[in-house]
Amino acid sequence: MKNKFQVAHSKSKIKVGLMVTLLAFVLCSFIISDPQKKKYFIQKLPFVSLDSLPKVKLPDGVDPNDENWKGIDLTPKQPVQPLTADEETKHFLLPPGYHIQPILTEPAIQQPGAIAFDGNGRMYVLELRSYMLDADSKNELEPTSRISRWEDKNNDGVYESGTTFIDNLIFPRFVLPYGKDCILTMESDADNVYKYTDTNGDGKADKKELFTTKYGRSGNVEHQQAFMYYGMDNWLYSTVNAFRVRETPNGVIREKTGFNRAQWGVTHDDDGKLWFQGGASGLPSHFQFPVQYGNFEVPNEFAKGFDIPWGAAIKLADVQGGMDEVRQPDGSLNRVTGSAGNDVFRGDRLPDKLKGQYFYGEPVARIVRQVNPVVTEGLTTLHNVYQDQKSEFLRSTDPLFRPVDMATAPDGTMYIVDMYHGIIQEGQWTQKGTYLRTKIEQYQLDKVVGLGRIWRITYDGKERDKNQPKMLNESTATLVKHLEHPNGWRRDAAQQLIVLRKDLSVVPALNAMVLTNKNVLARIHALWSLEGLGALKTNVLQKLFKDSNPRIRIQALRASETLYKAGEKSLEANYTSSLSDLNTDVVIQAMMTAKFLNLPNLDSNIKMAMEKDKALGVKLIGEQIITPPKSRNMGPFGAPELSKEQKEIVARGSVIYNELCSQCHGNNGMGTPAGAGKLMAPALAGSLRIQSHPEYAVRAILHGMEGAIDGKTYTAGIMASMKEQSDEWVADVVSYIRNGLSNDASLITPQQVAKIRARTAEQKTIYQHDKLLKSVPKEILVQDGLKVTASHTASTRIGGNVSPLSAFTYEGWSTGINQEKGMWYQVELPTVMAVSEIHFNAPQNVKKGWQFKPNTPIPFIQTYPREFILETSVDGNTWQENIQNIKGNEGENIISLNSTKAKFVRIKLEASVPKDGDDIPWSMRQLKIYGQK
């Protein structure tokens, strides 16, 4: 693995201490009140004598001639000293005319990882207060992080007034403002995204609601999803996850996308194309085409030399890759190795030549890079603007400068988030014996924690916009006017608020803007505002398809996809016509739309487009639509690809659904409109009940259902029983509904249907909905009062928890040592319940000591329990062996019980694993227990 920005959690207060012998410096902080700002002073002790400095040496067993170690300087070094913000300012190197100043610093904030703004320009800061507090990432998952909110009330350019909007978070993954006094966020190793709202105006969230679930991914904090981002198309995207989600009146729906291969950073340009930032690669990871259209392999995306960073001489050589990645003699990085944060600059208070330029941070190299995207025949190549000068847009000679995020700001300038931290590498790669650990100890980088600054970049003659936004307090009609603003941030914020308010009174104004306004950017935002309100009509699209501006024609194609998916099949003729457009970019968009919607005669139409337009982009897209490239190994970032058999199940289910169910539930699962604001049948897309225990859907199909659902009635009235259908038929359609209608749940088998059919054989009448709900097993959650114990417990990752409760999260639980007969894992329920099923995932671990080598497969160790029994007890003393000789398997494990009455449930190993080399521990994560009181 390469160096990359990682986030974690910090202490709630900066620790001030005096270390006696090996102490290199001490952080002493105090605040001085000033009518304009608060200043934070960092007092350092004098340098200590060489005799008192840490003595580092080559770790045992290291070959001094190895490329990672050859030439390393191991002489004692004075510690890297933190500077005040004013002092750090003097170390920045910018092109002529540019300036940088701090706008928010420690102690007000600590270890900032990202920023976002609400409609009034208030800045939310993701404070990752437990990130790398020492070289072993101790207490990384403690609930000490927070999201704070800041304002510049006196409009002097400094954010002096703030509140802690949410406190005591476990390594939060993102902050997304979502309307008035509301944000979306989630914690590490969790699966749920929550909406937090401040209902009384005190600047602190006091209401927490579930927004969506099934959003998490496993892995250390470096490999989990981050940066939930509101796209111009009104969908929400994130790094890592190969899907997008969207709130609708009937729930949050999702659609699969291509793999973005990103880790920390999502942004978009003026045309709404998302740009994702890679982590380990140190390079942008997905930017050629909108990610919803899938993955296309494009050669030569980066200009020659793009992967070479030109940071200032910092002389530390503190890179995870070792000496072969160090530029001599200045000790800087010779190849990008980690990146974090990104922004397509769209403001109006920096030089016009910066508009549309892509910026991202490389915190290991201590640089912010400016990238010029050059489009030729529909394909984009990225160029480092300052490569010829062997330089970068922003550099620093302060080794603690760590740019981890950047953003076009409400004032039209650009803000840079500087974590200002000693270590910028997750603890998994800073262990004893590594090259980087040696450098950390040599310069005492682990001592610099609890700091952080946010900077504003300005330019001579271009003052920041002092007209502070007040969109949260403005009418929706006024918001429409902001769609013409020259600052892209203001256009985005206005559009988002228009859509979230669902105020249809502005539809006439939006229609007029999209059809007649001379500002193409305003027209684009007006179009997507209409789409977000559900007010976009075919007659408007027909005019836009013929617009003289190809950018508008492209946006019309994208926006029209929503209508086509909802049943407006007449648009197919427009798509076919657009394949013959005279503009290459329009043709490419029409090809991707045709693929996305799986239009009839796809291959023949794509070939026709390729015959008419010989551009390289058309050729590449066309060939890869007709013959898709082999999927890359997605590693930990993508959901597993469905097997051939599973795809066949979903395909059969799709046929059944479209022939039978779509008449009432809608082509896209959103429900068929029946007039007067009602639907014929409830939406299945985005339904949490559909995605929870499969018995809900199976029982409803077998026996039928009627009655109000959550207080709503539907014009179709009754869902008829279909018990005459085969188990395979039921399994196919339920699998499609759970996995193919923007839902993300497991498929089910005919065997599962057969068990449910047998168990419900006495159900002779149609279910009333409320009684159906009571009959379906429900997940018993940790917060319901579960008590968990185990014979053995070990952390599954460096800096992780040592608790059997972790089995219920993505972090997971492990015995930590080889599987032995008699090992057990036990759950005490809050009361005696009828336990019906236990689900858990058995992960695979990378073999200890393995190091990445090109074209070398990763050696995995399978940690599923080889053989076990399931026991239950009512009192914890007398146990019943419910199921014996259970064979575990890699991945998902489902154990079905016959609604056994129990207060205690225990899994116990029945066999040991022969010791042959590495230990094979028993591990579980995403544990779920289903039952009923």
XYZ file of C-alpha atoms in Angstrom, residues 270-802:
533
model
C -20.177 23.162 -14.528
C -21.786 20.402 -16.599
C -22.435 18.183 -13.599
C -19.784 15.555 -14.370
C -18.414 14.093 -11.165
C -14.694 13.955 -10.492
C -13.495 11.354 -7.987
C -10.130 11.468 -6.246
C -8.093 8.328 -5.711
C -6.112 7.713 -2.557
C -3.284 5.207 -2.872
C -2.741 6.060 -6.512
C -2.202 9.731 -5.774
C -4.199 10.440 -8.947
C -7.775 11.319 -9.924
C -9.606 8.019 -10.172
C -12.741 8.606 -12.278
C -13.377 11.674 -14.437
C -13.746 10.794 -18.125
C -17.519 10.305 -18.165
C -20.360 10.436 -15.615
C -19.956 7.463 -13.285
C -23.581 6.322 -13.605
C -22.798 5.060 -17.112
C -20.291 2.518 -15.863
C -16.577 2.061 -16.394
C -14.706 2.659 -19.621
C -11.015 1.957 -20.010
C -9.325 5.032 -21.498
C -5.599 4.915 -22.289
C -3.281 7.866 -21.698
C -5.591 9.725 -19.341
C -2.614 11.474 -17.764
C 0.024 13.487 -19.593
C 3.582 12.227 -19.384
C 5.098 13.103 -16.018
C 1.734 13.739 -14.363
C 2.562 11.291 -11.567
C 5.651 13.264 -10.538
C 5.072 15.721 -7.682
C 7.169 18.844 -7.314
C 6.950 19.617 -3.638
C 9.330 21.932 -1.817
C 12.500 20.587 -0.230
C 11.484 19.373 3.227
C 14.382 16.903 3.682
C 12.487 14.482 5.963
C 12.109 11.634 3.449
C 9.093 10.472 5.486
C 7.336 8.422 2.822
C 5.851 4.997 3.369
C 7.393 3.565 0.204
C 10.957 4.066 1.415
C 14.111 5.531 -0.083
C 13.296 4.565 -3.659
C 10.423 7.096 -3.520
C 12.596 9.931 -2.195
C 13.979 12.654 -4.462
C 17.571 13.380 -3.554
C 19.029 15.520 -2.170
C 15.973 17.506 -1.015
C 14.167 14.576 0.647
C 10.855 15.241 -1.096
C 8.531 12.749 -2.756
C 9.460 11.600 -6.273
C 6.109 10.042 -7.226
C 2.590 10.781 -6.047
C 1.686 8.270 -3.386
C -1.441 9.576 -1.691
C -4.082 12.189 -2.387
C -6.994 13.769 -0.583
C -9.684 16.302 -1.333
C -10.580 17.821 -4.690
C -12.390 20.728 -6.290
C -13.230 21.875 -9.785
C -12.917 25.590 -9.166
C -16.145 27.358 -10.142
C -15.866 30.586 -8.169
C -15.773 34.180 -9.410
C -13.155 35.827 -7.187
C -9.981 34.280 -8.541
C -8.577 34.704 -12.077
C -10.903 33.489 -14.822
C -8.242 31.068 -16.054
C -8.809 28.986 -12.903
C -12.474 28.313 -13.731
C -12.961 24.686 -14.672
C -9.483 23.755 -13.468
C -9.239 20.703 -11.220
C -7.418 20.941 -7.895
C -6.456 18.211 -5.459
C -4.199 17.740 -2.468
C -1.212 15.456 -2.068
C -0.572 15.634 1.689
C 2.523 13.417 1.590
C 4.167 15.774 -0.922
C 2.706 18.830 0.871
C 1.215 20.228 -2.342
C -2.041 21.333 -3.916
C -1.982 20.592 -7.629
C -3.725 22.540 -10.390
C -4.796 20.345 -13.294
C -5.779 21.451 -16.780
C -8.206 18.983 -18.461
C -7.632 18.898 -22.217
C -10.443 17.289 -24.247
C -9.604 15.882 -27.675
C -12.196 14.014 -29.765
C -14.279 13.389 -26.656
C -11.469 12.042 -24.451
C -9.818 13.923 -21.587
C -6.123 14.087 -20.734
C -4.989 15.705 -17.485
C -1.970 18.025 -17.336
C -0.161 19.447 -14.309
C -0.249 23.175 -15.040
C 3.150 23.771 -13.413
C 4.959 20.659 -14.609
C 7.272 22.494 -17.000
C 8.416 24.710 -14.122
C 8.897 21.619 -11.923
C 6.464 23.172 -9.500
C 2.895 23.025 -8.195
C 0.094 25.553 -7.614
C 0.624 25.509 -3.832
C 3.677 24.188 -1.993
C 5.005 24.530 1.526
C 8.380 24.221 3.199
C 6.589 23.430 6.482
C 6.569 19.602 6.730
C 3.371 19.699 8.795
C 1.270 21.204 5.977
C -1.258 18.482 5.111
C -3.854 19.573 2.510
C -6.732 17.092 2.786
C -9.671 18.965 1.265
C -10.445 22.080 -0.784
C -13.603 23.806 -1.949
C -15.003 26.666 -3.995
C -16.305 28.892 -1.221
C -19.463 31.013 -0.907
C -17.269 34.126 -1.167
C -16.024 33.061 -4.622
C -12.492 32.142 -3.506
C -10.974 28.748 -2.710
C -10.570 27.282 0.767
C -7.889 24.735 1.676
C -8.276 22.333 4.623
C -4.925 21.739 6.306
C -4.924 19.009 8.951
C -1.490 20.259 10.066
C -0.454 16.902 11.440
C 2.703 14.929 12.033
C 1.622 11.555 10.640
C -0.524 11.323 7.523
C -0.606 7.558 7.154
C -2.980 5.017 8.706
C -1.516 2.923 11.531
C -1.543 -0.295 9.539
C 1.493 1.020 7.645
C 3.363 2.709 10.500
C 4.170 -0.321 12.610
C 7.502 -1.098 14.261
C 10.050 -2.272 11.752
C 8.704 -0.241 8.826
C 10.636 2.482 7.044
C 8.002 5.100 7.859
C 7.970 4.217 11.574
C 11.724 4.784 11.641
C 11.253 8.262 10.190
C 8.347 9.046 12.528
C 10.491 8.228 15.538
C 13.532 10.061 14.155
C 11.622 13.363 13.781
C 9.049 12.694 16.552
C 6.208 13.294 14.112
C 3.823 11.394 16.383
C 3.961 14.277 18.875
C 2.260 16.793 16.573
C -1.473 16.230 17.070
C -4.620 18.207 17.792
C -3.984 21.081 15.380
C -5.502 22.170 12.066
C -6.159 25.203 9.893
C -8.452 26.304 7.095
C -7.037 28.765 4.568
C -8.456 31.144 1.981
C -6.640 31.736 -1.312
C -7.091 35.176 -2.870
C -5.641 37.098 -5.800
C -4.484 40.672 -6.294
C -7.303 42.959 -7.368
C -10.063 40.388 -6.732
C -11.678 40.930 -3.358
C -13.715 38.138 -1.779
C -17.481 38.476 -2.177
C -18.661 40.219 1.002
C -22.326 39.767 0.108
C -22.956 36.839 2.435
C -25.569 34.311 1.244
C -28.863 34.078 3.132
C -30.575 31.467 0.981
C -32.076 29.553 3.905
C -34.131 32.647 4.722
C -35.107 33.557 1.165
C -38.201 32.658 -0.833
C -37.995 29.918 -3.420
C -38.636 32.503 -6.151
C -35.527 34.362 -5.025
C -33.549 31.138 -5.089
C -34.354 30.772 -8.788
C -32.520 34.044 -9.463
C -29.390 32.646 -7.814
C -29.189 30.042 -10.601
C -27.690 32.839 -12.730
C -24.933 33.662 -10.233
C -21.336 33.547 -11.553
C -20.221 31.538 -8.500
C -20.921 27.852 -9.059
C -21.264 27.224 -5.332
C -24.230 29.610 -5.146
C -25.910 27.995 -8.140
C -25.493 24.549 -6.583
C -26.834 25.662 -3.198
C -29.854 27.354 -4.760
C -30.719 24.300 -6.846
C -30.432 21.954 -3.899
C -32.735 24.093 -1.759
C -35.280 24.457 -4.573
C -35.438 20.681 -4.947
C -35.546 19.945 -1.211
C -38.354 22.458 -0.640
C -40.563 20.764 -3.278
C -42.116 24.165 -4.016
C -43.879 23.787 -7.375
C -44.819 27.461 -7.537
C -41.485 28.196 -9.256
C -42.014 25.737 -12.113
C -43.167 28.427 -14.617
C -40.095 30.549 -13.828
C -37.816 27.537 -14.206
C -39.395 26.586 -17.539
C -38.875 30.113 -18.802
C -35.267 30.098 -17.640
C -34.365 26.774 -19.218
C -35.910 27.749 -22.558
C -35.044 31.421 -22.957
C -32.261 32.535 -20.600
C -29.008 33.561 -22.291
C -26.901 32.177 -19.435
C -26.158 28.546 -20.324
C -25.183 27.692 -16.746
C -28.475 29.061 -15.438
C -30.340 26.977 -18.027
C -28.533 23.818 -16.934
C -29.408 24.377 -13.275
C -32.993 25.266 -14.148
C -33.296 22.011 -16.080
C -32.079 19.933 -13.148
C -34.250 21.897 -10.738
C -37.264 20.886 -12.818
C -36.066 17.288 -12.861
C -35.599 17.316 -9.094
C -39.095 18.695 -8.541
C -40.615 16.008 -10.775
C -41.853 18.812 -13.020
C -39.807 18.222 -16.151
C -42.105 17.623 -19.118
C -41.524 15.965 -22.462
C -42.529 19.046 -24.447
C -39.714 21.030 -22.792
C -37.233 18.272 -23.512
C -38.263 18.143 -27.166
C -37.236 21.779 -27.531
C -33.964 21.231 -25.694
C -33.041 18.268 -27.893
C -32.967 20.747 -30.787
C -31.141 23.539 -28.958
C -28.250 25.181 -30.805
C -25.923 24.711 -27.827
C -24.525 21.142 -27.618
C -24.094 21.477 -23.849
C -27.842 21.916 -23.515
C -28.535 18.958 -25.813
C -26.295 16.790 -23.628
C -28.058 17.898 -20.451
C -31.433 17.196 -22.046
C -30.348 13.642 -22.807
C -29.236 13.063 -19.236
C -32.282 14.622 -17.605
C -34.687 12.793 -19.928
C -33.486 9.436 -18.584
C -35.635 9.977 -15.484
C -38.756 10.245 -17.622
C -37.839 7.261 -19.779
C -37.338 5.061 -16.715
C -40.759 6.161 -15.483
C -42.375 4.940 -18.696
C -42.018 7.732 -21.261
C -40.872 5.396 -24.043
C -41.565 7.959 -26.783
C -38.160 9.451 -25.972
C -36.489 6.508 -27.683
C -36.786 8.270 -31.028
C -34.877 11.274 -29.665
C -32.095 9.046 -28.414
C -31.758 7.393 -31.801
C -31.705 10.767 -33.513
C -29.019 12.089 -31.138
C -26.700 9.254 -32.173
C -26.381 11.146 -35.476
C -25.719 14.560 -33.916
C -22.999 16.637 -35.578
C -21.285 17.221 -32.213
C -19.023 14.416 -30.987
C -19.769 15.032 -27.307
C -23.514 14.779 -27.955
C -23.007 11.495 -29.820
C -20.973 10.081 -26.931
C -23.696 11.104 -24.473
C -26.397 9.520 -26.655
C -24.387 6.278 -26.754
C -24.040 6.216 -22.965
C -27.734 6.994 -22.510
C -28.645 4.167 -24.868
C -26.438 1.785 -22.878
C -27.751 3.052 -19.537
C -31.388 2.572 -20.561
C -30.661 -0.656 -22.441
C -32.538 0.601 -25.493
C -33.717 -1.775 -28.230
C -31.312 -2.449 -31.101
C -28.453 -1.180 -28.978
C -25.563 -2.806 -30.855
C -26.785 -1.868 -34.307
C -27.447 1.736 -33.298
C -24.012 2.021 -31.674
C -22.366 0.689 -34.836
C -24.297 3.222 -36.888
C -23.008 6.057 -34.697
C -19.445 4.787 -35.038
C -19.782 4.776 -38.829
C -20.921 8.381 -38.915
C -18.508 9.868 -36.356
C -14.886 8.688 -36.484
C -13.769 10.551 -33.341
C -11.594 8.564 -30.947
C -14.106 8.986 -28.125
C -16.965 7.615 -30.186
C -14.842 4.675 -31.273
C -13.724 3.860 -27.712
C -17.181 4.125 -26.161
C -18.819 2.216 -28.988
C -16.354 -0.662 -28.910
C -16.608 -1.022 -25.145
C -20.402 -0.958 -25.187
C -20.482 -3.720 -27.786
C -17.627 -5.679 -26.171
C -17.335 -4.608 -22.526
C -13.819 -4.775 -21.089
C -13.089 -7.383 -18.490
C -13.894 -6.062 -15.027
C -10.935 -5.049 -12.951
C -10.341 -6.635 -9.574
C -12.161 -4.142 -7.390
C -10.484 -5.230 -4.160
C -12.335 -4.035 -1.066
C -14.141 -1.193 -2.762
C -16.919 -2.826 -4.786
C -19.734 -5.175 -3.975
C -19.135 -8.703 -5.262
C -20.233 -9.342 -8.821
C -23.291 -11.575 -9.108
C -22.500 -15.072 -10.291
C -23.879 -16.399 -13.567
C -26.590 -18.297 -11.685
C -27.542 -15.244 -9.643
C -27.780 -13.096 -12.763
C -30.126 -15.674 -14.250
C -32.310 -15.519 -11.132
C -32.531 -11.723 -11.334
C -33.217 -11.860 -15.082
C -36.095 -14.327 -14.621
C -37.452 -12.178 -11.796
C -37.278 -9.105 -14.016
C -39.458 -10.778 -16.642
C -42.050 -11.729 -14.023
C -42.054 -8.263 -12.489
C -42.421 -6.419 -15.784
C -45.157 -8.743 -17.025
C -47.183 -8.767 -13.822
C -46.125 -6.428 -11.024
C -45.156 -3.258 -12.874
C -48.766 -2.433 -13.744
C -49.369 -1.357 -10.152
C -45.904 -0.938 -8.647
C -44.480 0.980 -11.631
C -41.778 0.229 -14.174
C -39.110 1.528 -11.813
C -40.718 0.271 -8.617
C -41.822 3.739 -7.539
C -45.551 3.007 -7.772
C -47.917 3.758 -10.666
C -49.622 7.177 -10.304
C -53.397 6.927 -9.953
C -54.305 10.624 -9.824
C -55.065 12.936 -6.906
C -51.587 12.315 -5.510
C -52.223 8.613 -4.953
C -50.476 5.491 -6.208
C -52.008 2.229 -7.341
C -49.639 0.263 -5.109
C -46.797 1.100 -2.710
C -43.289 1.828 -3.921
C -40.975 -1.158 -3.662
C -37.810 0.722 -4.654
C -36.073 2.009 -1.553
C -38.369 0.097 0.804
C -36.555 -0.805 4.026
C -39.070 -3.563 4.709
C -38.427 -5.164 1.327
C -34.686 -5.016 2.002
C -34.936 -6.370 5.535
C -35.975 -9.963 6.248
C -37.113 -11.650 2.997
C -40.031 -13.322 4.770
C -41.999 -10.055 4.496
C -42.096 -10.165 0.698
C -42.430 -13.952 0.459
C -45.444 -14.083 2.802
C -47.122 -11.206 0.952
C -46.711 -12.936 -2.419
C -47.789 -16.357 -1.160
C -50.864 -15.224 0.737
C -51.713 -11.731 -0.496
C -52.095 -8.508 1.475
C -54.526 -5.650 2.054
C -54.951 -2.667 4.335
C -53.281 0.682 4.864
C -49.478 0.802 4.918
C -48.067 3.389 7.304
C -51.408 5.184 7.156
C -51.518 5.306 3.344
C -54.080 3.572 1.174
C -53.649 2.592 -2.482
C -56.182 2.494 -5.286
C -55.411 -1.080 -6.323
C -56.699 -2.188 -2.936
C -55.761 -5.840 -2.569
C -52.670 -7.759 -3.561
C -53.896 -11.213 -4.552
C -52.400 -14.457 -3.254
C -50.015 -16.222 -5.637
C -49.445 -19.376 -3.656
C -50.122 -21.447 -6.780
C -46.772 -20.292 -8.204
C -43.686 -22.465 -7.703
C -41.027 -21.841 -5.094
C -38.585 -20.931 -7.844
C -41.019 -18.406 -9.333
C -41.496 -16.713 -5.967
C -37.757 -16.740 -5.240
C -36.989 -15.198 -8.630
C -39.380 -12.275 -8.355
C -38.518 -11.552 -4.711
C -34.818 -11.649 -5.571
C -35.379 -9.158 -8.383
C -37.402 -6.846 -6.156
C -34.751 -6.987 -3.411
C -31.783 -6.539 -5.745
C -32.970 -5.147 -9.055
C -35.282 -2.228 -8.191
C -32.635 0.129 -6.811
C -32.624 -2.002 -3.667
C -29.532 -3.598 -2.202
C -30.454 -6.810 -0.436
C -29.567 -10.475 -0.764
C -31.196 -12.861 -3.199
C -33.238 -15.746 -1.846
C -33.497 -19.377 -2.834
C -36.408 -21.699 -3.617
C -35.435 -23.622 -0.474
C -36.049 -20.531 1.654
C -39.428 -20.044 0.007
C -40.321 -23.688 0.641
C -39.598 -23.337 4.366
C -41.707 -20.187 4.623
C -44.520 -21.848 2.617
C -44.516 -24.815 4.990
C -44.390 -22.609 8.068
C -47.364 -20.522 6.887
C -49.488 -23.338 5.474
C -52.290 -22.576 7.935
C -52.672 -19.023 6.619
C -55.938 -19.390 4.678
C -56.843 -15.731 4.152
C -55.159 -12.613 2.817
C -52.908 -10.875 5.339
C -53.941 -7.584 6.861
C -50.790 -5.471 6.638
C -50.487 -4.820 10.354
C -50.791 -8.534 11.112
C -48.267 -9.369 8.395
C -45.751 -7.064 10.037
C -46.229 -8.782 13.382
C -45.643 -12.198 11.827
C -42.334 -11.334 10.170
C -39.055 -11.743 12.082
C -37.395 -8.461 13.005
C -33.744 -7.708 13.491
C -32.801 -7.523 17.167
C -30.423 -4.603 17.478
C -27.550 -3.994 19.879
C -29.330 -0.908 21.200
C -32.281 -3.121 22.126
C -30.165 -4.348 25.042
C -28.043 -7.202 23.731
C -25.250 -8.499 25.970
C -22.415 -10.198 24.129
C -19.563 -12.369 25.403
C -17.014 -14.645 23.770
C -14.354 -17.153 24.786
C -11.731 -15.159 22.863
C -11.692 -11.645 21.462
C -9.026 -9.774 19.543
C -8.953 -6.588 17.488
C -9.430 -7.121 13.775
C -7.317 -4.112 12.861
C -4.595 -1.912 14.236
C -6.136 0.720 16.489
C -9.465 -1.113 16.516
C -11.774 -2.209 19.309
C -11.341 -5.353 21.356
